Amino acid sequence: MTVSAPKPLEKAVLCQVGIVVKNADRMAKKLSDVTGLEVPATIITDDYEKAHTQFRGAPSPAKAKLIIFNMGQVAIEIIEPIGGPSTWREFLETRGEGVHHIAFTVADAARAADELSAKGIPTVQSGVFEGGKYIYVDGEKELHVILELLEFESR
Amino acid sequence: MTVSAPKPLEKAVLCQVGIVVKNADRMAKKLSDVTGLEVPATIITDDYEKAHTQFRGAPSPAKAKLIIFNMGQVAIEIIEPIGGPSTWREFLETRGEGVHHIAFTVADAARAADELSAKGIPTVQSGVFEGGKYIYVDGEKELHVILELLEFESR
């Protein structure tokens, strides 16, 4: 009997490209200038009490300023780290400004993260937000990019 | 009378994320393993005679091995530089393996590139391929990512 290995990103939808920057407002203004899209509202991520952020296995007061442009099928998420240890700040410090992650919508983020971990792609950060939860997995070694698993609450 | 400034990426469709790597086959195998998608056929970019590659204002024998996974709405393009000066090799040498560009489908790549250049986002490489043409513009300073403008021939 053959048991087929899990495919954690089977039918997962690539929904977002996340770019870490030093100044989110500046980048948003420029992106608006080239796309003609209005600058969307700024989001400040929740405090630990609400976000329950875990970074590298420990609770973190990680915070970021987010500006998310809906580009039709895919969103561009501009991320400015503003406090606490996080994958965003770590990326900025080690690699500089640039594409931090590509995000996939999945049905069960925890299961996908477990399966990816078994394939050498470990969890690096997780948290919850209004309407869902996210898990970043470190695909830099195997896929040369960090992945974000996004699980939205069904309504 | 007000003349509105051009919006070179107005209604442009974000269609691809390009990742530069040292070993395209290895990454393709891993991406197949996590997505369950079959590894697509490998593409070797055309020689100069056909591709007419221009890199930083001069003809270049730039070549790459490409493996393009269609992820539904968006493709992941795995790029392994295999010869000649190119934006791919330059990125690999200066930033290492990682996300090289995000690509947009546009109606007129040359016009979009001219308009982007006027906004501080200059052309870095261009060429033609079976069915269309491409222009990479260096958005690293203004948008912290290289953009690819893809213009497909209408059929």
PDB file of N, CA, C and O in Angstrom, chain B residues 94-133:
ATOM      1  N   THR B  94      24.750  40.029  -6.217  1.00  0.00           N
ATOM      2  CA  THR B  94      24.720  41.111  -5.231  1.00  0.00           C
ATOM      3  C   THR B  94      23.768  40.830  -4.067  1.00  0.00           C
ATOM      4  O   THR B  94      24.025  41.234  -2.944  1.00  0.00           O
ATOM      5  N   ARG B  95      22.648  40.131  -4.339  1.00  0.00           N
ATOM      6  CA  ARG B  95      21.662  39.921  -3.274  1.00  0.00           C
ATOM      7  C   ARG B  95      21.505  38.465  -2.889  1.00  0.00           C
ATOM      8  O   ARG B  95      20.868  38.150  -1.881  1.00  0.00           O
ATOM      9  N   GLY B  96      22.021  37.579  -3.723  1.00  0.00           N
ATOM     10  CA  GLY B  96      21.859  36.149  -3.433  1.00  0.00           C
ATOM     11  C   GLY B  96      20.538  35.623  -3.965  1.00  0.00           C
ATOM     12  O   GLY B  96      19.784  36.341  -4.622  1.00  0.00           O
ATOM     13  N   GLU B  97      20.262  34.365  -3.693  1.00  0.00           N
ATOM     14  CA  GLU B  97      19.030  33.748  -4.168  1.00  0.00           C
ATOM     15  C   GLU B  97      17.819  34.412  -3.507  1.00  0.00           C
ATOM     16  O   GLU B  97      17.854  34.732  -2.329  1.00  0.00           O
ATOM     17  N   GLY B  98      16.763  34.607  -4.287  1.00  0.00           N
ATOM     18  CA  GLY B  98      15.561  35.207  -3.716  1.00  0.00           C
ATOM     19  C   GLY B  98      14.668  35.783  -4.794  1.00  0.00           C
ATOM     20  O   GLY B  98      14.919  35.602  -5.992  1.00  0.00           O
ATOM     21  N   VAL B  99      13.624  36.487  -4.351  1.00  0.00           N
ATOM     22  CA  VAL B  99      12.661  37.044  -5.307  1.00  0.00           C
ATOM     23  C   VAL B  99      13.330  38.166  -6.103  1.00  0.00           C
ATOM     24  O   VAL B  99      13.756  39.172  -5.530  1.00  0.00           O
ATOM     25  N   HIS B 100      13.417  37.981  -7.404  1.00  0.00           N
ATOM     26  CA  HIS B 100      14.079  38.930  -8.295  1.00  0.00           C
ATOM     27  C   HIS B 100      13.114  39.986  -8.811  1.00  0.00           C
ATOM     28  O   HIS B 100      13.448  41.154  -8.899  1.00  0.00           O
ATOM     29  N   HIS B 101      11.904  39.578  -9.167  1.00  0.00           N
ATOM     30  CA  HIS B 101      10.975  40.544  -9.753  1.00  0.00           C
ATOM     31  C   HIS B 101       9.520  40.142  -9.545  1.00  0.00           C
ATOM     32  O   HIS B 101       9.216  38.991  -9.245  1.00  0.00           O
ATOM     33  N   ILE B 102       8.646  41.121  -9.702  1.00  0.00           N
ATOM     34  CA  ILE B 102       7.231  40.823  -9.907  1.00  0.00           C
ATOM     35  C   ILE B 102       6.878  41.362 -11.293  1.00  0.00           C
ATOM     36  O   ILE B 102       7.357  42.422 -11.704  1.00  0.00           O
ATOM     37  N   ALA B 103       6.090  40.581 -12.020  1.00  0.00           N
ATOM     38  CA  ALA B 103       5.810  40.923 -13.412  1.00  0.00           C
ATOM     39  C   ALA B 103       4.367  41.365 -13.593  1.00  0.00           C
ATOM     40  O   ALA B 103       3.456  40.869 -12.933  1.00  0.00           O
ATOM     41  N   PHE B 104       4.201  42.321 -14.495  1.00  0.00           N
ATOM     42  CA  PHE B 104       2.881  42.829 -14.837  1.00  0.00           C
ATOM     43  C   PHE B 104       2.653  42.681 -16.343  1.00  0.00           C
ATOM     44  O   PHE B 104       3.558  42.969 -17.136  1.00  0.00           O
ATOM     45  N   THR B 105       1.472  42.247 -16.709  1.00  0.00           N
ATOM     46  CA  THR B 105       1.095  42.241 -18.113  1.00  0.00           C
ATOM     47  C   THR B 105       0.619  43.637 -18.477  1.00  0.00           C
ATOM     48  O   THR B 105      -0.243  44.198 -17.789  1.00  0.00           O
ATOM     49  N   VAL B 106       1.209  44.203 -19.528  1.00  0.00           N
ATOM     50  CA  VAL B 106       0.816  45.549 -19.965  1.00  0.00           C
ATOM     51  C   VAL B 106       0.519  45.526 -21.463  1.00  0.00           C
ATOM     52  O   VAL B 106       0.953  44.623 -22.183  1.00  0.00           O
ATOM     53  N   ALA B 107      -0.202  46.530 -21.918  1.00  0.00           N
ATOM     54  CA  ALA B 107      -0.571  46.590 -23.337  1.00  0.00           C
ATOM     55  C   ALA B 107       0.612  47.056 -24.184  1.00  0.00           C
ATOM     56  O   ALA B 107       0.793  46.615 -25.316  1.00  0.00           O
ATOM     57  N   ASP B 108       1.429  47.957 -23.634  1.00  0.00           N
ATOM     58  CA  ASP B 108       2.526  48.541 -24.405  1.00  0.00           C
ATOM     59  C   ASP B 108       3.734  48.683 -23.470  1.00  0.00           C
ATOM     60  O   ASP B 108       3.855  49.660 -22.729  1.00  0.00           O
ATOM     61  N   ALA B 109       4.615  47.691 -23.537  1.00  0.00           N
ATOM     62  CA  ALA B 109       5.746  47.651 -22.597  1.00  0.00           C
ATOM     63  C   ALA B 109       6.690  48.837 -22.795  1.00  0.00           C
ATOM     64  O   ALA B 109       7.169  49.420 -21.822  1.00  0.00           O
ATOM     65  N   ALA B 110       6.949  49.199 -24.047  1.00  0.00           N
ATOM     66  CA  ALA B 110       7.890  50.294 -24.311  1.00  0.00           C
ATOM     67  C   ALA B 110       7.365  51.613 -23.736  1.00  0.00           C
ATOM     68  O   ALA B 110       8.114  52.380 -23.122  1.00  0.00           O
ATOM     69  N   ARG B 111       6.076  51.851 -23.908  1.00  0.00           N
ATOM     70  CA  ARG B 111       5.503  53.093 -23.382  1.00  0.00           C
ATOM     71  C   ARG B 111       5.529  53.095 -21.848  1.00  0.00           C
ATOM     72  O   ARG B 111       5.900  54.093 -21.224  1.00  0.00           O
ATOM     73  N   ALA B 112       5.149  51.959 -21.259  1.00  0.00           N
ATOM     74  CA  ALA B 112       5.164  51.867 -19.793  1.00  0.00           C
ATOM     75  C   ALA B 112       6.582  52.083 -19.264  1.00  0.00           C
ATOM     76  O   ALA B 112       6.786  52.775 -18.265  1.00  0.00           O
ATOM     77  N   ALA B 113       7.576  51.511 -19.958  1.00  0.00           N
ATOM     78  CA  ALA B 113       8.971  51.656 -19.507  1.00  0.00           C
ATOM     79  C   ALA B 113       9.421  53.113 -19.597  1.00  0.00           C
ATOM     80  O   ALA B 113      10.112  53.613 -18.697  1.00  0.00           O
ATOM     81  N   ASP B 114       9.019  53.784 -20.676  1.00  0.00           N
ATOM     82  CA  ASP B 114       9.367  55.205 -20.805  1.00  0.00           C
ATOM     83  C   ASP B 114       8.750  56.021 -19.672  1.00  0.00           C
ATOM     84  O   ASP B 114       9.403  56.893 -19.082  1.00  0.00           O
ATOM     85  N   GLU B 115       7.502  55.747 -19.387  1.00  0.00           N
ATOM     86  CA  GLU B 115       6.811  56.496 -18.334  1.00  0.00           C
ATOM     87  C   GLU B 115       7.408  56.201 -16.955  1.00  0.00           C
ATOM     88  O   GLU B 115       7.530  57.093 -16.116  1.00  0.00           O
ATOM     89  N   LEU B 116       7.787  54.936 -16.734  1.00  0.00           N
ATOM     90  CA  LEU B 116       8.407  54.576 -15.452  1.00  0.00           C
ATOM     91  C   LEU B 116       9.782  55.232 -15.324  1.00  0.00           C
ATOM     92  O   LEU B 116      10.162  55.688 -14.237  1.00  0.00           O
ATOM     93  N   SER B 117      10.499  55.282 -16.427  1.00  0.00           N
ATOM     94  CA  SER B 117      11.823  55.903 -16.417  1.00  0.00           C
ATOM     95  C   SER B 117      11.724  57.363 -15.983  1.00  0.00           C
ATOM     96  O   SER B 117      12.534  57.854 -15.189  1.00  0.00           O
ATOM     97  N   ALA B 118      10.693  58.046 -16.471  1.00  0.00           N
ATOM     98  CA  ALA B 118      10.478  59.454 -16.109  1.00  0.00           C
ATOM     99  C   ALA B 118      10.151  59.604 -14.626  1.00  0.00           C
ATOM    100  O   ALA B 118      10.258  60.689 -14.058  1.00  0.00           O
ATOM    101  N   LYS B 119       9.735  58.500 -13.993  1.00  0.00           N
ATOM    102  CA  LYS B 119       9.421  58.522 -12.558  1.00  0.00           C
ATOM    103  C   LYS B 119      10.561  57.931 -11.726  1.00  0.00           C
ATOM    104  O   LYS B 119      10.359  57.546 -10.565  1.00  0.00           O
ATOM    105  N   GLY B 120      11.740  57.801 -12.323  1.00  0.00           N
ATOM    106  CA  GLY B 120      12.893  57.335 -11.544  1.00  0.00           C
ATOM    107  C   GLY B 120      13.052  55.825 -11.508  1.00  0.00           C
ATOM    108  O   GLY B 120      13.771  55.290 -10.658  1.00  0.00           O
ATOM    109  N   ILE B 121      12.374  55.139 -12.425  1.00  0.00           N
ATOM    110  CA  ILE B 121      12.441  53.672 -12.465  1.00  0.00           C
ATOM    111  C   ILE B 121      12.930  53.281 -13.863  1.00  0.00           C
ATOM    112  O   ILE B 121      12.143  53.024 -14.772  1.00  0.00           O
ATOM    113  N   PRO B 122      14.268  53.248 -14.051  1.00  0.00           N
ATOM    114  CA  PRO B 122      14.843  53.083 -15.389  1.00  0.00           C
ATOM    115  C   PRO B 122      14.856  51.635 -15.889  1.00  0.00           C
ATOM    116  O   PRO B 122      14.833  50.689 -15.102  1.00  0.00           O
ATOM    117  N   THR B 123      14.928  51.510 -17.196  1.00  0.00           N
ATOM    118  CA  THR B 123      15.029  50.185 -17.813  1.00  0.00           C
ATOM    119  C   THR B 123      16.390  49.569 -17.507  1.00  0.00           C
ATOM    120  O   THR B 123      17.410  50.253 -17.555  1.00  0.00           O
ATOM    121  N   VAL B 124      16.387  48.267 -17.223  1.00  0.00           N
ATOM    122  CA  VAL B 124      17.660  47.595 -16.951  1.00  0.00           C
ATOM    123  C   VAL B 124      17.944  46.481 -17.960  1.00  0.00           C
ATOM    124  O   VAL B 124      19.091  46.222 -18.303  1.00  0.00           O
ATOM    125  N   GLN B 125      16.898  45.849 -18.475  1.00  0.00           N
ATOM    126  CA  GLN B 125      17.100  44.772 -19.451  1.00  0.00           C
ATOM    127  C   GLN B 125      15.832  44.608 -20.287  1.00  0.00           C
ATOM    128  O   GLN B 125      14.725  44.829 -19.795  1.00  0.00           O
ATOM    129  N   SER B 126      16.021  44.225 -21.547  1.00  0.00           N
ATOM    130  CA  SER B 126      14.856  43.960 -22.396  1.00  0.00           C
ATOM    131  C   SER B 126      15.188  42.869 -23.387  1.00  0.00           C
ATOM    132  O   SER B 126      16.359  42.564 -23.628  1.00  0.00           O
ATOM    133  N   GLY B 127      14.150  42.287 -23.965  1.00  0.00           N
ATOM    134  CA  GLY B 127      14.353  41.249 -24.962  1.00  0.00           C
ATOM    135  C   GLY B 127      13.028  40.786 -25.524  1.00  0.00           C
ATOM    136  O   GLY B 127      11.959  41.261 -25.107  1.00  0.00           O
ATOM    137  N   VAL B 128      13.124  39.882 -26.483  1.00  0.00           N
ATOM    138  CA  VAL B 128      11.901  39.322 -27.053  1.00  0.00           C
ATOM    139  C   VAL B 128      11.911  37.809 -26.851  1.00  0.00           C
ATOM    140  O   VAL B 128      12.957  37.196 -26.624  1.00  0.00           O
ATOM    141  N   PHE B 129      10.728  37.224 -26.871  1.00  0.00           N
ATOM    142  CA  PHE B 129      10.602  35.772 -26.783  1.00  0.00           C
ATOM    143  C   PHE B 129       9.449  35.368 -27.684  1.00  0.00           C
ATOM    144  O   PHE B 129       8.695  36.224 -28.176  1.00  0.00           O
ATOM    145  N   GLU B 130       9.349  34.087 -27.937  1.00  0.00           N
ATOM    146  CA  GLU B 130       8.270  33.556 -28.775  1.00  0.00           C
ATOM    147  C   GLU B 130       6.929  34.020 -28.206  1.00  0.00           C
ATOM    148  O   GLU B 130       6.558  33.625 -27.106  1.00  0.00           O
ATOM    149  N   GLY B 131       6.255  34.925 -28.910  1.00  0.00           N
ATOM    150  CA  GLY B 131       4.936  35.344 -28.441  1.00  0.00           C
ATOM    151  C   GLY B 131       4.877  36.676 -27.720  1.00  0.00           C
ATOM    152  O   GLY B 131       3.798  37.114 -27.316  1.00  0.00           O
ATOM    153  N   GLY B 132       6.038  37.316 -27.559  1.00  0.00           N
ATOM    154  CA  GLY B 132       5.964  38.596 -26.867  1.00  0.00           C
ATOM    155  C   GLY B 132       7.307  39.222 -26.592  1.00  0.00           C
ATOM    156  O   GLY B 132       8.336  38.809 -27.122  1.00  0.00           O
ATOM    157  N   LYS B 133       7.279  40.260 -25.762  1.00  0.00           N
ATOM    158  CA  LYS B 133       8.528  40.904 -25.365  1.00  0.00           C
ATOM    159  C   LYS B 133       8.465  41.283 -23.893  1.00  0.00           C
ATOM    160  O   LYS B 133       7.373  41.312 -23.295  1.00  0.00           O
TER     161      LYS B 133
END
